[in-house]
Short mmCIF file of C-alpha atoms and ligand atoms in Angstrom, two decimals:
data_model
loop_
_atom_site.label_atom_id
_atom_site.label_comp_id
_atom_site.label_asym_id
_atom_site.label_seq_id
_atom_site.Cartn_x
_atom_site.Cartn_y
_atom_site.Cartn_z
CA MET A 1 -0.47 -21.56 84.37
CA TRP A 2 -1.69 -18.51 86.21
CA GLY A 3 -4.83 -19.66 88.07
CA GLY A 4 -3.56 -19.51 91.68
CA ARG A 5 -5.57 -16.51 92.84
CA PHE A 6 -8.68 -17.23 90.73
CA ASP A 7 -11.83 -18.91 92.02
CA SER A 8 -13.56 -19.52 88.73
CA GLY A 9 -12.54 -19.99 85.12
CA PRO A 10 -12.83 -17.46 82.34
CA ALA A 11 -16.07 -16.68 80.48
CA ALA A 12 -16.57 -18.56 77.24
CA ILE A 13 -16.02 -15.43 75.19
CA MET A 14 -12.57 -15.08 76.76
CA GLY A 15 -11.72 -18.32 75.04
CA GLU A 16 -12.48 -16.54 71.78
CA ILE A 17 -10.75 -13.23 72.31
CA THR A 18 -7.57 -14.11 74.23
CA PRO A 19 -5.94 -16.98 72.31
CA SER A 20 -3.13 -16.09 69.94
CA ILE A 21 -1.97 -19.65 69.28
CA ASP A 22 -3.66 -19.75 65.86
CA PHE A 23 -1.07 -17.27 64.61
CA ASP A 24 1.77 -17.19 67.13
CA LYS A 25 2.47 -20.87 66.53
CA ARG A 26 4.68 -19.42 63.81
CA LEU A 27 7.02 -18.38 66.63
CA ALA A 28 7.54 -21.98 67.79
CA GLY A 29 11.11 -22.27 66.52
CA GLU A 30 12.12 -18.95 68.05
CA ASP A 31 10.35 -19.78 71.32
CA LEU A 32 12.23 -23.06 71.63
CA ALA A 33 15.54 -21.36 70.84
CA GLY A 34 14.84 -18.69 73.47
CA SER A 35 13.89 -21.29 76.09
CA LYS A 36 16.97 -23.39 75.40
CA ALA A 37 19.26 -20.38 75.73
CA HIS A 38 17.49 -19.37 78.94
CA VAL A 39 17.58 -22.79 80.58
CA ARG A 40 21.26 -23.35 79.76
CA MET A 41 22.08 -20.02 81.35
CA LEU A 42 19.96 -20.83 84.44
CA ALA A 43 21.89 -24.08 84.91
CA VAL A 44 25.30 -22.47 84.34
CA GLU A 45 24.51 -19.79 86.90
CA GLY A 46 23.29 -22.40 89.40
CA ILE A 47 19.80 -20.87 89.46
CA ILE A 48 18.42 -24.33 88.66
CA SER A 49 20.17 -27.67 89.07
CA LYS A 50 22.15 -29.24 86.24
CA ASP A 51 19.78 -32.21 86.28
CA ASP A 52 16.69 -30.07 85.90
CA GLY A 53 18.47 -28.13 83.17
CA GLN A 54 19.24 -31.36 81.30
CA ALA A 55 15.69 -32.66 81.68
CA ILE A 56 14.22 -29.40 80.39
CA LEU A 57 16.58 -29.34 77.41
CA ARG A 58 15.70 -32.92 76.53
CA GLY A 59 12.01 -32.12 76.78
CA LEU A 60 12.39 -29.05 74.57
CA GLU A 61 14.22 -31.11 71.97
CA GLN A 62 11.44 -33.67 71.92
CA ILE A 63 8.91 -30.87 71.47
CA GLU A 64 10.98 -29.54 68.59
CA LYS A 65 10.65 -32.93 66.88
CA GLU A 66 6.93 -33.13 67.61
CA ILE A 67 6.41 -29.73 66.04
CA ALA A 68 8.53 -30.64 63.03
CA ASP A 69 6.60 -33.86 62.37
CA GLY A 70 3.27 -32.20 63.12
CA SER A 71 2.34 -34.47 66.00
CA LEU A 72 2.08 -31.71 68.62
CA VAL A 73 -1.49 -30.50 68.78
CA PHE A 74 -1.79 -26.88 69.87
CA LYS A 75 -4.64 -26.03 72.22
CA ARG A 76 -6.52 -22.77 72.22
CA GLU A 77 -7.23 -23.16 75.97
CA LEU A 78 -3.50 -22.74 76.44
CA GLU A 79 -3.70 -19.29 74.84
CA ASP A 80 -0.39 -18.93 73.08
CA ILE A 81 2.75 -20.64 71.86
CA HIS A 82 4.58 -20.05 75.14
CA LEU A 83 2.00 -21.76 77.34
CA ASN A 84 1.44 -24.55 74.80
CA ILE A 85 5.12 -25.44 74.81
CA GLU A 86 5.43 -25.17 78.58
CA ALA A 87 2.37 -27.37 79.12
CA ARG A 88 3.73 -30.00 76.77
CA LEU A 89 7.06 -29.84 78.56
CA ALA A 90 5.29 -30.59 81.84
CA GLU A 91 3.60 -33.61 80.26
CA ILE A 92 6.97 -34.90 79.09
CA ILE A 93 9.26 -34.22 82.05
CA GLY A 94 6.93 -33.56 84.95
CA PRO A 95 7.30 -30.89 87.67
CA ALA A 96 10.85 -29.84 86.67
CA ALA A 97 9.20 -28.13 83.68
CA GLY A 98 7.97 -25.51 86.12
CA ARG A 99 11.56 -24.30 86.65
CA LEU A 100 12.01 -23.13 83.05
CA HIS A 101 10.06 -19.96 83.70
CA THR A 102 12.35 -18.90 86.58
CA ALA A 103 13.58 -15.32 86.07
CA ARG A 104 11.46 -14.95 82.95
CA SER A 105 8.04 -13.62 81.99
CA ARG A 106 5.98 -14.13 78.89
CA ASN A 107 6.58 -10.43 78.34
CA ASP A 108 10.31 -10.77 77.66
CA GLN A 109 9.76 -14.21 76.15
CA VAL A 110 7.33 -13.04 73.47
CA VAL A 111 9.37 -10.06 72.40
CA THR A 112 12.55 -12.14 72.28
CA ASP A 113 10.78 -14.59 69.97
CA PHE A 114 9.39 -11.77 67.90
CA ARG A 115 12.75 -10.01 67.45
CA LEU A 116 14.28 -13.30 66.33
CA TRP A 117 11.43 -13.81 63.85
CA VAL A 118 11.65 -10.29 62.42
CA ARG A 119 15.42 -10.66 62.16
CA SER A 120 14.97 -13.68 59.88
CA ALA A 121 12.26 -11.86 57.96
CA CYS A 122 14.72 -9.03 57.23
CA GLU A 123 17.15 -11.60 55.88
CA ARG A 124 14.49 -13.23 53.70
CA ALA A 125 13.43 -9.85 52.32
CA ASP A 126 17.04 -9.16 51.45
CA GLY A 127 17.29 -12.47 49.62
CA GLY A 128 14.09 -11.77 47.69
CA LEU A 129 15.28 -8.31 46.72
CA LEU A 130 18.64 -9.68 45.60
CA ALA A 131 16.94 -12.22 43.34
CA LEU A 132 14.83 -9.46 41.83
CA GLN A 133 17.88 -7.27 41.28
CA ARG A 134 19.56 -10.14 39.48
CA ALA A 135 16.59 -10.57 37.15
CA LEU A 136 16.55 -6.83 36.37
CA PHE A 137 20.29 -6.86 35.86
CA ALA A 138 20.08 -9.73 33.36
CA GLN A 139 17.51 -7.79 31.30
CA ALA A 140 19.69 -4.68 31.50
CA GLU A 141 22.74 -6.54 30.22
CA LYS A 142 20.72 -7.71 27.21
CA HIS A 143 19.28 -4.29 26.46
CA VAL A 144 22.02 -1.74 27.13
CA ALA A 145 21.38 -0.14 23.72
CA THR A 146 17.69 -0.94 23.17
CA ILE A 147 16.00 2.40 22.60
CA MET A 148 12.67 3.19 24.22
CA PRO A 149 10.84 6.41 24.98
CA GLY A 150 11.67 7.97 28.33
CA PHE A 151 8.61 9.63 29.84
CA THR A 152 7.97 12.61 32.05
CA HIS A 153 4.33 13.45 32.79
CA MET A 154 3.66 10.21 30.88
CA GLN A 155 4.55 12.20 27.73
CA VAL A 156 7.41 11.09 25.49
CA ALA A 157 10.33 13.14 26.81
CA GLN A 158 13.71 11.91 25.58
CA PRO A 159 14.86 8.57 24.25
CA VAL A 160 16.47 6.28 26.82
CA THR A 161 17.45 2.63 26.80
CA PHE A 162 15.57 -0.28 28.30
CA GLY A 163 18.79 -1.27 30.06
CA HIS A 164 18.93 2.14 31.72
CA HIS A 165 15.34 1.76 32.84
CA MET A 166 15.99 -1.71 34.33
CA MET A 167 19.08 -0.46 36.15
CA ALA A 168 17.01 2.36 37.71
CA TYR A 169 15.08 -0.33 39.56
CA VAL A 170 18.27 -2.14 40.54
CA GLU A 171 19.24 1.06 42.36
CA MET A 172 15.81 1.45 43.96
CA PHE A 173 15.74 -2.09 45.28
CA ALA A 174 19.28 -1.68 46.60
CA ARG A 175 18.00 1.04 48.91
CA ASP A 176 15.17 -1.25 50.01
CA ARG A 177 17.79 -3.83 50.92
CA GLY A 178 19.62 -1.16 52.89
CA ARG A 179 16.47 -0.43 54.87
CA PHE A 180 16.01 -4.08 55.86
CA GLU A 181 19.69 -4.30 56.73
CA ASP A 182 19.44 -1.23 58.96
CA ALA A 183 16.26 -2.53 60.59
CA ARG A 184 17.95 -5.87 61.25
CA LYS A 185 20.98 -4.21 62.78
CA ARG A 186 18.94 -1.98 65.07
CA LEU A 187 16.58 -4.71 66.26
CA ASN A 188 19.33 -7.19 67.01
CA GLU A 189 19.52 -6.61 70.77
CA SER A 190 18.23 -9.05 73.37
CA PRO A 191 15.24 -8.24 75.55
CA LEU A 192 15.54 -11.61 77.31
CA GLY A 193 16.04 -11.20 81.05
CA ALA A 194 13.96 -8.04 81.29
CA ALA A 195 11.42 -10.43 82.85
CA ALA A 196 7.99 -8.87 83.41
CA LEU A 197 9.30 -5.29 83.06
CA ALA A 198 11.67 -4.49 85.92
CA GLY A 199 14.35 -7.17 85.64
CA THR A 200 14.73 -10.02 88.13
CA SER A 201 16.23 -10.73 91.54
CA PHE A 202 17.91 -13.90 90.20
CA PRO A 203 21.60 -13.60 89.22
CA ILE A 204 21.00 -14.14 85.49
CA ASP A 205 23.60 -13.58 82.79
CA ARG A 206 21.97 -11.60 80.01
CA ASP A 207 25.17 -11.40 77.99
CA ASN A 208 25.18 -15.17 77.84
CA THR A 209 21.64 -15.55 76.47
CA ALA A 210 22.12 -12.61 74.09
CA LYS A 211 25.20 -14.26 72.65
CA THR A 212 23.59 -17.70 72.35
CA LEU A 213 20.72 -16.21 70.37
CA GLY A 214 22.99 -14.22 68.05
CA PHE A 215 22.02 -10.83 69.45
CA ALA A 216 24.74 -8.18 69.46
CA ARG A 217 24.10 -7.32 73.13
CA PRO A 218 21.39 -7.26 75.79
CA MET A 219 19.08 -4.24 75.74
CA ARG A 220 20.15 -1.75 78.41
CA ASN A 221 16.75 -0.89 79.86
CA SER A 222 14.31 -3.61 80.91
CA MET A 223 11.26 -1.35 80.53
CA ASP A 224 12.28 -0.41 77.00
CA ALA A 225 12.98 -4.08 76.25
CA ILE A 226 9.40 -5.05 77.12
CA SER A 227 7.66 -2.01 75.62
CA ALA A 228 9.46 -1.43 72.36
CA ARG A 229 7.75 -2.42 69.14
CA ASP A 230 9.45 0.19 66.98
CA PHE A 231 11.54 -2.64 65.54
CA ALA A 232 8.36 -4.17 64.14
CA LEU A 233 7.22 -0.79 62.82
CA GLU A 234 10.59 -0.21 61.23
CA TYR A 235 10.42 -3.60 59.55
CA LEU A 236 6.89 -2.81 58.35
CA ALA A 237 8.02 0.59 57.07
CA ALA A 238 10.74 -1.11 55.05
CA CYS A 239 8.06 -3.50 53.74
CA VAL A 240 5.77 -0.61 52.78
CA ILE A 241 8.51 1.19 50.86
CA THR A 242 9.53 -2.03 49.11
CA ALA A 243 5.90 -2.75 48.24
CA THR A 244 5.56 0.81 46.91
CA ASN A 245 8.61 0.43 44.68
CA LEU A 246 7.36 -2.98 43.53
CA SER A 247 4.02 -1.40 42.75
CA ARG A 248 5.59 1.12 40.37
CA LEU A 249 7.42 -1.60 38.50
CA ALA A 250 4.25 -3.71 38.45
CA GLY A 251 2.33 -0.75 37.05
CA GLU A 252 4.88 -0.35 34.30
CA LEU A 253 4.59 -4.04 33.42
CA VAL A 254 0.83 -3.67 33.18
CA GLN A 255 1.24 -0.69 30.90
CA TRP A 256 4.09 -2.09 28.84
CA SER A 257 2.30 -5.38 28.21
CA THR A 258 -0.94 -3.82 26.99
CA PRO A 259 -1.14 -4.03 23.16
CA ALA A 260 -1.33 -0.22 22.95
CA PHE A 261 2.27 -0.17 24.22
CA GLY A 262 3.53 -3.66 23.44
CA PHE A 263 6.96 -2.87 24.93
CA VAL A 264 7.19 -6.28 26.59
CA LYS A 265 5.59 -9.68 26.18
CA LEU A 266 4.85 -11.83 29.19
CA SER A 267 4.70 -15.51 28.36
CA ASP A 268 1.62 -17.68 28.82
CA ALA A 269 3.07 -18.68 32.16
CA PHE A 270 2.54 -15.19 33.56
CA THR A 271 -0.71 -14.14 31.95
CA THR A 272 -4.25 -15.38 32.20
CA GLY A 273 -7.13 -15.37 29.75
CA SER A 274 -10.54 -13.82 30.05
CA SER A 275 -13.61 -16.00 30.47
CA ILE A 276 -15.48 -13.94 27.87
CA MET A 277 -12.91 -12.20 25.63
CA PRO A 278 -10.81 -14.81 23.83
CA GLN A 279 -8.11 -12.35 22.78
CA LYS A 280 -7.15 -11.24 26.31
CA ARG A 281 -3.82 -11.80 28.04
CA ASN A 282 -4.11 -10.31 31.47
CA PRO A 283 -0.98 -9.55 33.51
CA ASP A 284 -2.64 -10.72 36.75
CA ALA A 285 0.49 -11.23 38.79
CA ALA A 286 1.67 -7.69 38.04
CA GLU A 287 -1.73 -6.30 38.92
CA LEU A 288 -1.75 -8.25 42.19
CA VAL A 289 1.72 -7.05 43.12
CA ARG A 290 0.47 -3.51 42.57
CA GLY A 291 -2.75 -4.22 44.44
CA LYS A 292 -1.13 -5.81 47.47
CA THR A 293 0.73 -2.59 48.30
CA GLY A 294 -2.47 -1.47 49.99
CA ARG A 295 -2.54 -4.29 52.48
CA VAL A 296 1.12 -3.85 53.40
CA LEU A 297 0.55 -0.16 54.09
CA GLY A 298 -2.53 -1.25 56.02
CA ASP A 299 -0.37 -3.52 58.17
CA PHE A 300 1.92 -0.62 59.03
CA VAL A 301 -0.93 1.74 59.82
CA ALA A 302 -2.70 -0.89 61.92
CA LEU A 303 0.30 -1.60 64.12
CA ALA A 304 1.30 2.06 64.46
CA THR A 305 -2.25 2.76 65.60
CA VAL A 306 -2.14 -0.04 68.19
CA ILE A 307 1.17 1.09 69.64
CA LYS A 308 0.68 4.83 69.68
CA GLY A 309 -1.63 4.94 72.70
CA LEU A 310 0.17 2.44 74.93
CA VAL A 311 1.77 3.41 78.22
CA LEU A 312 4.94 1.55 79.17
CA THR A 313 5.36 -1.38 79.45
CA TYR A 314 3.35 -4.40 78.25
CA GLY A 315 -0.34 -4.34 77.32
CA THR A 316 -2.21 -7.21 75.73
CA ASP A 317 -2.97 -4.82 72.86
CA MET A 318 0.54 -5.73 71.75
CA GLN A 319 -0.60 -9.24 70.91
CA GLU A 320 -2.00 -7.58 67.76
CA ASP A 321 1.56 -6.96 66.52
CA LYS A 322 2.23 -10.41 65.12
CA GLU A 323 -0.49 -10.86 62.52
CA ARG A 324 0.36 -7.51 60.94
CA VAL A 325 4.02 -8.43 60.64
CA PHE A 326 3.31 -11.96 59.42
CA ASP A 327 0.92 -10.66 56.80
CA ALA A 328 3.35 -8.02 55.54
CA ALA A 329 6.21 -10.52 55.46
CA ASP A 330 4.18 -13.14 53.57
CA THR A 331 2.91 -10.53 51.13
CA VAL A 332 6.23 -8.86 50.40
CA GLU A 333 8.07 -12.16 50.04
CA LEU A 334 5.41 -13.45 47.65
CA CYS A 335 5.43 -10.24 45.61
CA LEU A 336 9.22 -10.23 45.38
CA ALA A 337 9.25 -13.81 44.12
CA ALA A 338 6.46 -13.14 41.61
CA MET A 339 8.15 -9.98 40.35
CA ALA A 340 11.56 -11.61 39.95
CA ALA A 341 9.92 -14.41 37.96
CA MET A 342 8.02 -11.98 35.72
CA ILE A 343 11.09 -9.88 35.01
CA ALA A 344 13.01 -13.02 34.08
CA ASP A 345 10.12 -14.14 31.91
CA LEU A 346 9.44 -10.98 29.94
CA THR A 347 10.67 -10.47 26.39
CA ALA A 348 11.39 -6.90 25.40
CA GLN A 349 10.00 -5.79 22.05
CA PRO A 350 12.60 -3.34 20.69
CA ASP A 351 10.60 -2.51 17.53
CA LYS A 352 7.57 -1.43 19.53
CA MET A 353 9.71 0.56 21.92
CA ARG A 354 11.43 2.33 19.06
CA ALA A 355 8.18 3.05 17.24
CA ALA A 356 6.81 4.65 20.40
CA ALA A 357 9.94 6.76 20.77
CA GLU A 358 9.75 8.26 17.26
CA PRO A 359 6.66 10.49 17.51
CA GLY A 360 6.50 13.36 19.93
CA TYR A 361 9.82 14.92 18.84
CA PRO A 362 11.93 13.40 21.61
CA THR A 363 15.14 14.86 20.13
CA ALA A 364 13.95 18.48 20.37
CA THR A 365 16.25 18.96 23.37
CA ASP A 366 19.17 17.71 21.26
CA LEU A 367 18.31 20.34 18.65
CA ALA A 368 18.25 23.08 21.29
CA ASP A 369 21.51 21.79 22.81
CA TRP A 370 23.15 21.89 19.32
CA VAL A 371 22.08 25.52 18.90
CA VAL A 372 23.66 26.31 22.27
CA ARG A 373 26.85 24.36 21.60
CA VAL A 374 27.48 25.30 17.97
CA LEU A 375 25.74 28.66 17.54
CA LYS A 376 26.63 29.79 21.09
CA LYS A 377 23.09 30.96 21.79
CA PRO A 378 21.75 31.14 25.36
CA PHE A 379 19.70 28.01 26.18
CA ARG A 380 16.42 29.94 26.53
CA GLU A 381 16.78 31.35 23.01
CA ALA A 382 17.80 27.94 21.65
CA HIS A 383 14.75 26.43 23.33
CA HIS A 384 12.57 28.92 21.46
CA ILE A 385 14.23 28.16 18.09
CA ALA A 386 13.87 24.40 18.59
CA GLY A 387 10.25 24.91 19.62
CA SER A 388 9.53 26.78 16.39
CA ILE A 389 11.13 24.01 14.32
CA VAL A 390 9.04 21.38 16.20
CA LYS A 391 5.93 23.41 15.36
CA LEU A 392 6.96 23.51 11.72
CA ALA A 393 7.59 19.75 11.66
CA GLU A 394 4.23 19.22 13.28
CA THR A 395 2.37 21.22 10.61
CA LYS A 396 4.24 19.34 7.89
CA GLY A 397 3.57 16.03 9.65
CA VAL A 398 7.23 14.92 9.52
CA ALA A 399 9.98 13.97 11.96
CA LEU A 400 12.50 16.62 13.04
CA ASP A 401 15.28 15.29 10.82
CA GLN A 402 12.89 15.39 7.83
CA VAL A 403 12.36 19.17 7.97
CA PRO A 404 14.20 20.65 4.94
CA LEU A 405 17.31 22.56 5.98
CA ALA A 406 16.17 25.69 4.10
CA GLU A 407 13.01 25.80 6.16
CA MET A 408 14.96 25.43 9.40
CA GLN A 409 17.16 28.27 8.24
CA GLY A 410 14.01 30.32 7.73
CA ILE A 411 13.68 30.13 11.52
CA GLU A 412 17.40 30.37 12.38
CA PRO A 413 19.68 31.31 9.45
CA ALA A 414 22.88 30.08 11.14
CA ILE A 415 21.69 26.45 11.29
CA THR A 416 23.79 24.10 9.10
CA LYS A 417 23.26 20.57 7.84
CA GLU A 418 25.49 19.31 10.69
CA VAL A 419 22.46 19.64 12.93
CA LEU A 420 20.92 16.55 11.31
CA ALA A 421 23.55 14.39 13.01
CA VAL A 422 22.10 15.08 16.47
CA LEU A 423 18.46 14.52 15.61
CA SER A 424 18.34 10.72 15.43
CA LEU A 425 17.31 8.64 18.43
CA GLU A 426 20.69 6.86 18.48
CA SER A 427 22.74 10.02 18.49
CA SER A 428 20.51 11.47 21.19
CA VAL A 429 20.98 8.44 23.42
CA ASN A 430 24.68 8.19 22.68
CA SER A 431 25.20 11.85 23.53
CA ARG A 432 23.79 11.54 27.08
CA MET A 433 27.26 10.86 28.42
CA SER A 434 26.98 12.72 31.72
CA LEU A 435 27.48 10.60 34.83
CA GLY A 436 24.47 8.31 35.29
CA GLY A 437 23.15 9.22 31.82
CA THR A 438 21.43 6.94 29.33
CA ALA A 439 24.34 6.61 26.86
CA PRO A 440 25.09 2.88 26.53
CA ALA A 441 28.67 3.57 27.62
CA ARG A 442 27.35 5.01 30.90
CA VAL A 443 24.79 2.25 31.42
CA LYS A 444 27.62 -0.25 30.93
CA GLU A 445 29.47 1.45 33.77
CA GLN A 446 26.46 0.94 36.03
CA ILE A 447 26.28 -2.68 34.95
CA ALA A 448 29.97 -3.14 35.69
CA TYR A 449 29.49 -1.58 39.13
CA TRP A 450 26.66 -3.97 40.03
CA LYS A 451 28.10 -7.08 38.43
CA GLY A 452 30.30 -7.99 41.38
CA LEU A 453 27.77 -6.91 43.98
CA LEU A 454 24.98 -9.09 42.61
CA LYS A 455 27.07 -12.26 42.32
N1 LIG B 501 0.42 -13.94 73.61
C1 LIG B 501 1.01 -12.79 74.23
C2 LIG B 501 1.41 -11.80 73.14
O1 LIG B 501 1.38 -12.15 72.02
C3 LIG B 501 2.21 -13.19 75.01
C4 LIG B 501 2.54 -12.29 76.16
C5 LIG B 501 1.49 -12.37 77.17
N2 LIG B 501 1.90 -11.72 78.38
C6 LIG B 501 1.00 -11.48 79.31
N3 LIG B 501 1.44 -10.94 80.38
N4 LIG B 501 -0.25 -11.78 79.17
O2 LIG B 501 1.73 -10.66 73.40
#
């Protein structure tokens, strides 16, 4: 394809280091779409003849079928997907195949393919996140009023509901969707027609090819079009953040499903046994989702490191971009599917959740708030009074609402028996009525908000 000024062939080791076909064959569909758009435009503009245009299109369609049925054998000697397809085209239609590459370079070709691929990947990530949100939402609907301990510092803090906890992740994954949506929108400009780097002397119509390929517009600067890989980095960044959020949820599943917590049960379908300990039920998929965060971050770091030293415009270093993106996409899509399935599968264990919420005096804040509200004390003073009552309860080994009123009054004489009403887990949860709070009435509002959006 490029041997005109060479006297001898490449060294054997070049055949090892240069080919990208083993991985960039995944761009076949995008490459064919890009070539079809390009050749139609060339024919419309009279840059090639209508007959050649027709022949090339027919050839490309045959190649599409050969790829679909697996009969096209890719060759490493032909380096990459672009040269493999062009070589096959020449076998099928003869010398007219050589006109396809008029006013084009592999440099604009590869990045056109890659933008199209990443665009679809953004859409798939969005679909995976939506499915996960739906699974979380379904659990939330079931458990609007199921009480569990809310933690700060991993210490029992205040009672919350499992529905509230599930809806927290619905919000988190909504922002992840927003990041993929933004990345998609920003990357959706066509580099095709930038040619090698400087544009072309042929009278091409870049608006035409941009439109055919579903791009919003052609990129304004041909050098930027060839050089830019920030779209891939932005996609990877969205993947990293999604993987990070998934990892937190996975970590909670691991913790919740351990017998020491027992907040949720994963069915046999999502746990594995131990080869030595017959009692074990290991949450492997959750652990793997958590573990795979590292490789997705690695993908981002690897590509950022490749790109950071590159002068404009193209350098073969950039060939390293694809495997990182493919790996991150495969990983995130797999993790999203596994997580959605686990969330759908899990059975909450309200008794265990409740039992874990009882100790640790999680309604001490409610006691302090009552002292502020009813006795009109400043919060700092109320905090001190509640703290002293917690200490008393602790020495007696009883719950807050089991401390005899007279003994509470020994600490704060103005306390009345009305205080008992705020010390139960239910009344604590029900009282958190501020916007976004854990009161079932407020969680129901969140559920109502998302119901339409997750349809
Ligand atoms: N396989 C190459 C890549 O992935 C395609 C572009 C090659 N361009 C070039 N001038 N060698 O980046």
